[in-house]
Amino acid sequence: MNALTDINLIVRTGDFLAIAGSSGSGKTTLLNLLGILDRPTSGCVLIDGVDVSQLSSRELAAIRSQKIGFVFQTFNLLPVLTAFENVEYPLLLQHMTTEQRKTKVEDALQRVGIEKLGKHRPDQLSGGQRQRVAVARAIVKHPSVILADEPTANLDKKTATAVLELMHQLNREDGVTFLFSSHDPMILSLANRVVKLSDGRQVAEKAAKERHAH
Ligand SMILES: Nc1ncnc2c1ncn2[C@@H]1O[C@H](COP(=O)(O)OP(=O)(O)O)[C@@H](O)[C@H]1O
Ligand SMILES: [Mg+2]
């Protein structure tokens, strides 16, 4: 049995796109394929027009690090590092001075509204603040797309909405492309496009309501 069948999805620059579907419908599998954490048994994944199945693991690692930002349900911050250091981490392998890194990290922390919390470790932060650190870590390299697998599943309703609103603000104001999954109707209502999965099949795409219509 295939985890996914008949998926035909184009993510465009500037999208704020949700993958909807109940537990077991294939959301994580799809995001793992798009994040090249996993390979399809058939079919292909193109990123900026390049078929990633043709690339070496070294080339894949480079694409993953340059073009894709990840946000996880469980935040996945490094517990011994401060918020600042967690956001700085993806930049450490780049040719950059300490001062250049500092500017980028401070910009990212400021964009997600936690510029004052840079010295805090994850265990000194709330769930919502941790996810803001994770979003800052994802945007700091200005990737082509940010993949977020159920980014609000471990947050209470109010915090979940605030994190989604932050992502939407980054999408509108900075043009950050987001692809996120959720099974929460309230979270899905914030998306500009919703692709629905059921038993590994793409059952429908509905353009979510025009939220900023006059
Ligand atoms: N590595 C895997 N190999 C085979 N089947 C898998 C694997 N991972 C998940 N599945 C199956 O694929 C289906 C979709 O799972 P998943 O993508 O985790 O769904 P969701 O994230 O929507 O809950 C499920 O039936 C699951 O049991
Ligand atoms: Mg999942």
GROMACS .gro file of C-alpha atoms and ligand atoms in nm:
model
  242
    1MET     CA    1   0.000   0.000   0.000
    2ASN     CA    2   0.120   0.349  -0.082
    3ALA     CA    3   0.118   0.619   0.184
    4LEU     CA    4   0.042   0.872  -0.091
    5THR     CA    5  -0.121   0.834  -0.436
    6ASP     CA    6  -0.206   1.078  -0.715
    7ILE     CA    7  -0.057   1.387  -0.555
    8ASN     CA    8  -0.014   1.677  -0.793
    9LEU     CA    9   0.083   1.988  -0.608
   10ILE     CA   10   0.253   2.307  -0.718
   11VAL     CA   11   0.371   2.541  -0.446
   12ARG     CA   12   0.430   2.891  -0.575
   13THR     CA   13   0.648   3.165  -0.434
   14GLY     CA   14   0.437   3.367  -0.193
   15ASP     CA   15   0.194   3.085  -0.113
   16PHE     CA   16   0.046   3.048   0.235
   17LEU     CA   17  -0.073   2.696   0.181
   18ALA     CA   18  -0.218   2.444   0.422
   19ILE     CA   19  -0.224   2.065   0.394
   20ALA     CA   20  -0.540   1.950   0.567
   21GLY     CA   21  -0.639   1.600   0.665
   22SER     CA   22  -0.708   1.381   0.963
   23SER     CA   23  -0.442   1.179   1.144
   24GLY     CA   24  -0.293   0.916   0.910
   25SER     CA   25  -0.405   1.095   0.592
   26GLY     CA   26  -0.046   1.149   0.473
   27LYS     CA   27   0.039   1.506   0.575
   28THR     CA   28   0.375   1.421   0.733
   29THR     CA   29   0.470   1.189   0.447
   30LEU     CA   30   0.398   1.467   0.196
   31LEU     CA   31   0.596   1.728   0.390
   32ASN     CA   32   0.888   1.485   0.432
   33LEU     CA   33   0.894   1.430   0.055
   34LEU     CA   34   0.887   1.803  -0.015
   35GLY     CA   35   1.159   1.863   0.244
   36ILE     CA   36   1.365   1.585   0.081
   37LEU     CA   37   1.383   1.404   0.411
   38ASP     CA   38   1.226   1.112   0.226
   39ARG     CA   39   1.215   0.993  -0.138
   40PRO     CA   40   0.907   0.895  -0.338
   41THR     CA   41   0.895   0.535  -0.467
   42SER     CA   42   0.749   0.679  -0.787
   43GLY     CA   43   0.686   1.027  -0.918
   44CYS     CA   44   0.911   1.323  -0.864
   45VAL     CA   45   0.972   1.630  -0.656
   46LEU     CA   46   1.102   1.941  -0.833
   47ILE     CA   47   1.247   2.229  -0.637
   48ASP     CA   48   1.299   2.549  -0.833
   49GLY     CA   49   1.265   2.333  -1.147
   50VAL     CA   50   1.528   2.077  -1.043
   51ASP     CA   51   1.427   1.711  -1.005
   52VAL     CA   52   1.578   1.629  -0.669
   53SER     CA   53   1.577   1.254  -0.733
   54GLN     CA   54   1.873   1.310  -0.968
   55LEU     CA   55   2.090   1.475  -0.704
   56SER     CA   56   2.362   1.331  -0.481
   57SER     CA   57   2.309   1.330  -0.106
   58ARG     CA   58   2.562   1.612  -0.081
   59GLU     CA   59   2.363   1.823  -0.328
   60LEU     CA   60   2.041   1.739  -0.143
   61ALA     CA   61   2.191   1.853   0.185
   62ALA     CA   62   2.290   2.182   0.021
   63ILE     CA   63   1.937   2.236  -0.118
   64ARG     CA   64   1.781   2.148   0.215
   65SER     CA   65   2.002   2.395   0.396
   66GLN     CA   66   1.973   2.680   0.143
   67LYS     CA   67   1.617   2.656   0.018
   68ILE     CA   68   1.408   2.495   0.290
   69GLY     CA   69   1.328   2.606   0.642
   70PHE     CA   70   1.166   2.362   0.885
   71VAL     CA   71   0.930   2.422   1.175
   72PHE     CA   72   0.822   2.120   1.381
   73GLN     CA   73   0.529   2.032   1.604
   74THR     CA   74   0.767   1.974   1.896
   75PHE     CA   75   0.974   2.290   1.828
   76ASN     CA   76   1.304   2.090   1.811
   77LEU     CA   77   1.521   2.359   1.965
   78LEU     CA   78   1.860   2.265   2.105
   79PRO     CA   79   1.802   2.275   2.483
   80VAL     CA   80   2.154   2.382   2.587
   81LEU     CA   81   2.160   2.679   2.350
   82THR     CA   82   1.997   3.017   2.407
   83ALA     CA   83   1.725   3.146   2.173
   84PHE     CA   84   1.990   3.359   2.003
   85GLU     CA   85   2.223   3.061   1.955
   86ASN     CA   86   1.941   2.840   1.824
   87VAL     CA   87   1.863   3.096   1.555
   88GLU     CA   88   2.234   3.148   1.482
   89TYR     CA   89   2.295   2.775   1.442
   90PRO     CA   90   2.196   2.742   1.071
   91LEU     CA   91   2.434   3.029   0.989
   92LEU     CA   92   2.743   2.875   1.148
   93LEU     CA   93   2.852   2.690   0.835
   94GLN     CA   94   2.818   2.999   0.618
   95HIS     CA   95   3.105   3.231   0.543
   96MET     CA   96   3.005   3.519   0.760
   97THR     CA   97   3.160   3.730   1.031
   98THR     CA   98   3.031   3.711   1.388
   99GLU     CA   99   2.898   4.063   1.345
  100GLN     CA  100   2.709   3.973   1.024
  101ARG     CA  101   2.557   3.672   1.199
  102LYS     CA  102   2.456   3.884   1.497
  103THR     CA  103   2.273   4.130   1.270
  104LYS     CA  104   2.083   3.849   1.094
  105VAL     CA  105   1.988   3.676   1.419
  106GLU     CA  106   1.872   4.000   1.580
  107ASP     CA  107   1.666   4.082   1.270
  108ALA     CA  108   1.500   3.739   1.278
  109LEU     CA  109   1.427   3.756   1.653
  110GLN     CA  110   1.282   4.102   1.605
  111ARG     CA  111   1.063   3.983   1.314
  112VAL     CA  112   0.902   3.721   1.537
  113GLY     CA  113   0.861   3.961   1.829
  114ILE     CA  114   1.102   3.809   2.082
  115GLU     CA  115   1.406   4.035   2.046
  116LYS     CA  116   1.426   4.067   2.425
  117LEU     CA  117   1.442   3.691   2.484
  118GLY     CA  118   1.764   3.610   2.299
  119LYS     CA  119   1.949   3.509   2.616
  120HIS     CA  120   1.681   3.268   2.734
  121ARG     CA  121   1.715   2.893   2.695
  122PRO     CA  122   1.415   2.695   2.562
  123ASP     CA  123   1.319   2.570   2.912
  124GLN     CA  124   1.283   2.935   3.018
  125LEU     CA  125   1.035   3.006   2.738
  126SER     CA  126   0.664   2.931   2.688
  127GLY     CA  127   0.548   2.703   2.406
  128GLY     CA  128   0.446   2.998   2.193
  129GLN     CA  129   0.782   3.170   2.251
  130ARG     CA  130   0.967   2.847   2.163
  131GLN     CA  131   0.777   2.820   1.837
  132ARG     CA  132   0.865   3.184   1.763
  133VAL     CA  133   1.233   3.093   1.811
  134ALA     CA  134   1.181   2.803   1.570
  135VAL     CA  135   1.020   3.034   1.314
  136ALA     CA  136   1.311   3.279   1.353
  137ARG     CA  137   1.555   2.990   1.297
  138ALA     CA  138   1.360   2.894   0.983
  139ILE     CA  139   1.357   3.244   0.831
  140VAL     CA  140   1.713   3.348   0.919
  141LYS     CA  141   1.859   3.212   0.593
  142HIS     CA  142   1.571   3.341   0.380
  143PRO     CA  143   1.479   3.000   0.236
  144SER     CA  144   1.254   2.956  -0.072
  145VAL     CA  145   0.992   2.781   0.139
  146ILE     CA  146   0.923   2.700   0.503
  147LEU     CA  147   0.768   2.360   0.573
  148ALA     CA  148   0.581   2.337   0.901
  149ASP     CA  149   0.429   2.003   1.003
  150GLU     CA  150   0.146   2.073   1.248
  151PRO     CA  151   0.330   2.374   1.392
  152THR     CA  152   0.048   2.459   1.633
  153ALA     CA  153  -0.048   2.110   1.752
  154ASN     CA  154   0.127   2.154   2.088
  155LEU     CA  155  -0.006   2.503   2.157
  156ASP     CA  156  -0.326   2.619   2.321
  157LYS     CA  157  -0.585   2.775   2.092
  158LYS     CA  158  -0.494   3.138   2.159
  159THR     CA  159  -0.119   3.079   2.121
  160ALA     CA  160  -0.175   2.864   1.812
  161THR     CA  161  -0.367   3.147   1.645
  162ALA     CA  162  -0.098   3.399   1.740
  163VAL     CA  163   0.179   3.181   1.588
  164LEU     CA  164  -0.023   3.129   1.270
  165GLU     CA  165  -0.094   3.503   1.251
  166LEU     CA  166   0.280   3.565   1.286
  167MET     CA  167   0.352   3.325   0.998
  168HIS     CA  168   0.085   3.496   0.790
  169GLN     CA  169   0.236   3.837   0.866
  170LEU     CA  170   0.580   3.715   0.751
  171ASN     CA  171   0.411   3.583   0.437
  172ARG     CA  172   0.233   3.911   0.360
  173GLU     CA  173   0.503   4.155   0.459
  174ASP     CA  174   0.827   3.971   0.380
  175GLY     CA  175   0.698   3.737   0.107
  176VAL     CA  176   0.797   3.422   0.299
  177THR     CA  177   0.641   3.112   0.136
  178PHE     CA  178   0.479   2.875   0.387
  179LEU     CA  179   0.348   2.523   0.355
  180PHE     CA  180   0.199   2.398   0.680
  181SER     CA  181  -0.017   2.108   0.786
  182SER     CA  182  -0.296   2.096   1.037
  183HIS     CA  183  -0.620   1.919   1.115
  184ASP     CA  184  -0.759   2.214   1.310
  185PRO     CA  185  -1.037   2.395   1.116
  186MET     CA  186  -0.958   2.724   1.291
  187ILE     CA  187  -0.592   2.708   1.181
  188LEU     CA  188  -0.690   2.597   0.830
  189SER     CA  189  -0.925   2.894   0.798
  190LEU     CA  190  -0.619   3.122   0.811
  191ALA     CA  191  -0.460   2.969   0.497
  192ASN     CA  192  -0.482   3.123   0.151
  193ARG     CA  193  -0.489   2.778  -0.015
  194VAL     CA  194  -0.596   2.449   0.142
  195VAL     CA  195  -0.505   2.112  -0.010
  196LYS     CA  196  -0.699   1.832   0.155
  197LEU     CA  197  -0.569   1.477   0.191
  198SER     CA  198  -0.776   1.172   0.268
  199ASP     CA  199  -0.620   0.824   0.291
  200GLY     CA  200  -0.314   0.950   0.104
  201ARG     CA  201  -0.512   1.103  -0.180
  202GLN     CA  202  -0.555   1.465  -0.265
  203VAL     CA  203  -0.930   1.502  -0.247
  204ALA     CA  204  -0.978   1.870  -0.302
  205GLU     CA  205  -0.816   2.204  -0.316
  206LYS     CA  206  -1.022   2.493  -0.210
  207ALA     CA  207  -0.915   2.852  -0.227
  208ALA     CA  208  -0.979   2.968   0.126
  209LYS     CA  209  -1.197   3.269   0.167
  210GLU     CA  210  -1.045   3.599   0.061
  211ARG     CA  211  -0.961   3.733   0.403
  212HIS     CA  212  -0.851   4.077   0.299
  213ALA     CA  213  -1.125   4.152   0.047
  214HIS     CA  214  -1.275   4.498   0.059
  215LIG     N1  215   0.777   0.528   0.676
  215LIG     C1  216   0.655   0.480   0.646
  215LIG     N2  217   0.642   0.367   0.574
  215LIG     C2  218   0.520   0.318   0.542
  215LIG     N3  219   0.406   0.377   0.581
  215LIG     C3  220   0.413   0.488   0.654
  215LIG     C4  221   0.537   0.546   0.691
  215LIG     N4  222   0.512   0.660   0.763
  215LIG     C5  223   0.378   0.670   0.771
  215LIG     N5  224   0.319   0.568   0.706
  215LIG     C6  225   0.174   0.547   0.689
  215LIG     O1  226   0.135   0.644   0.594
  215LIG     C7  227   0.007   0.696   0.628
  215LIG     C8  228   0.018   0.846   0.642
  215LIG     O2  229   0.091   0.877   0.759
  215LIG     P1  230   0.134   1.026   0.795
  215LIG     O3  231   0.198   1.087   0.676
  215LIG     O4  232   0.215   1.020   0.920
  215LIG     O5  233  -0.007   1.096   0.820
  215LIG     P2  234  -0.043   1.228   0.902
  215LIG     O6  235   0.081   1.309   0.917
  215LIG     O7  236  -0.148   1.296   0.817
  215LIG     O8  237  -0.099   1.184   1.033
  215LIG     C9  238  -0.037   0.624   0.753
  215LIG     O9  239  -0.121   0.518   0.714
  215LIG    C10  240   0.093   0.573   0.812
  215LIG    O10  241   0.069   0.457   0.887
  216MG      MG  242   0.172   1.389   1.082
   0.00000   0.00000   0.00000
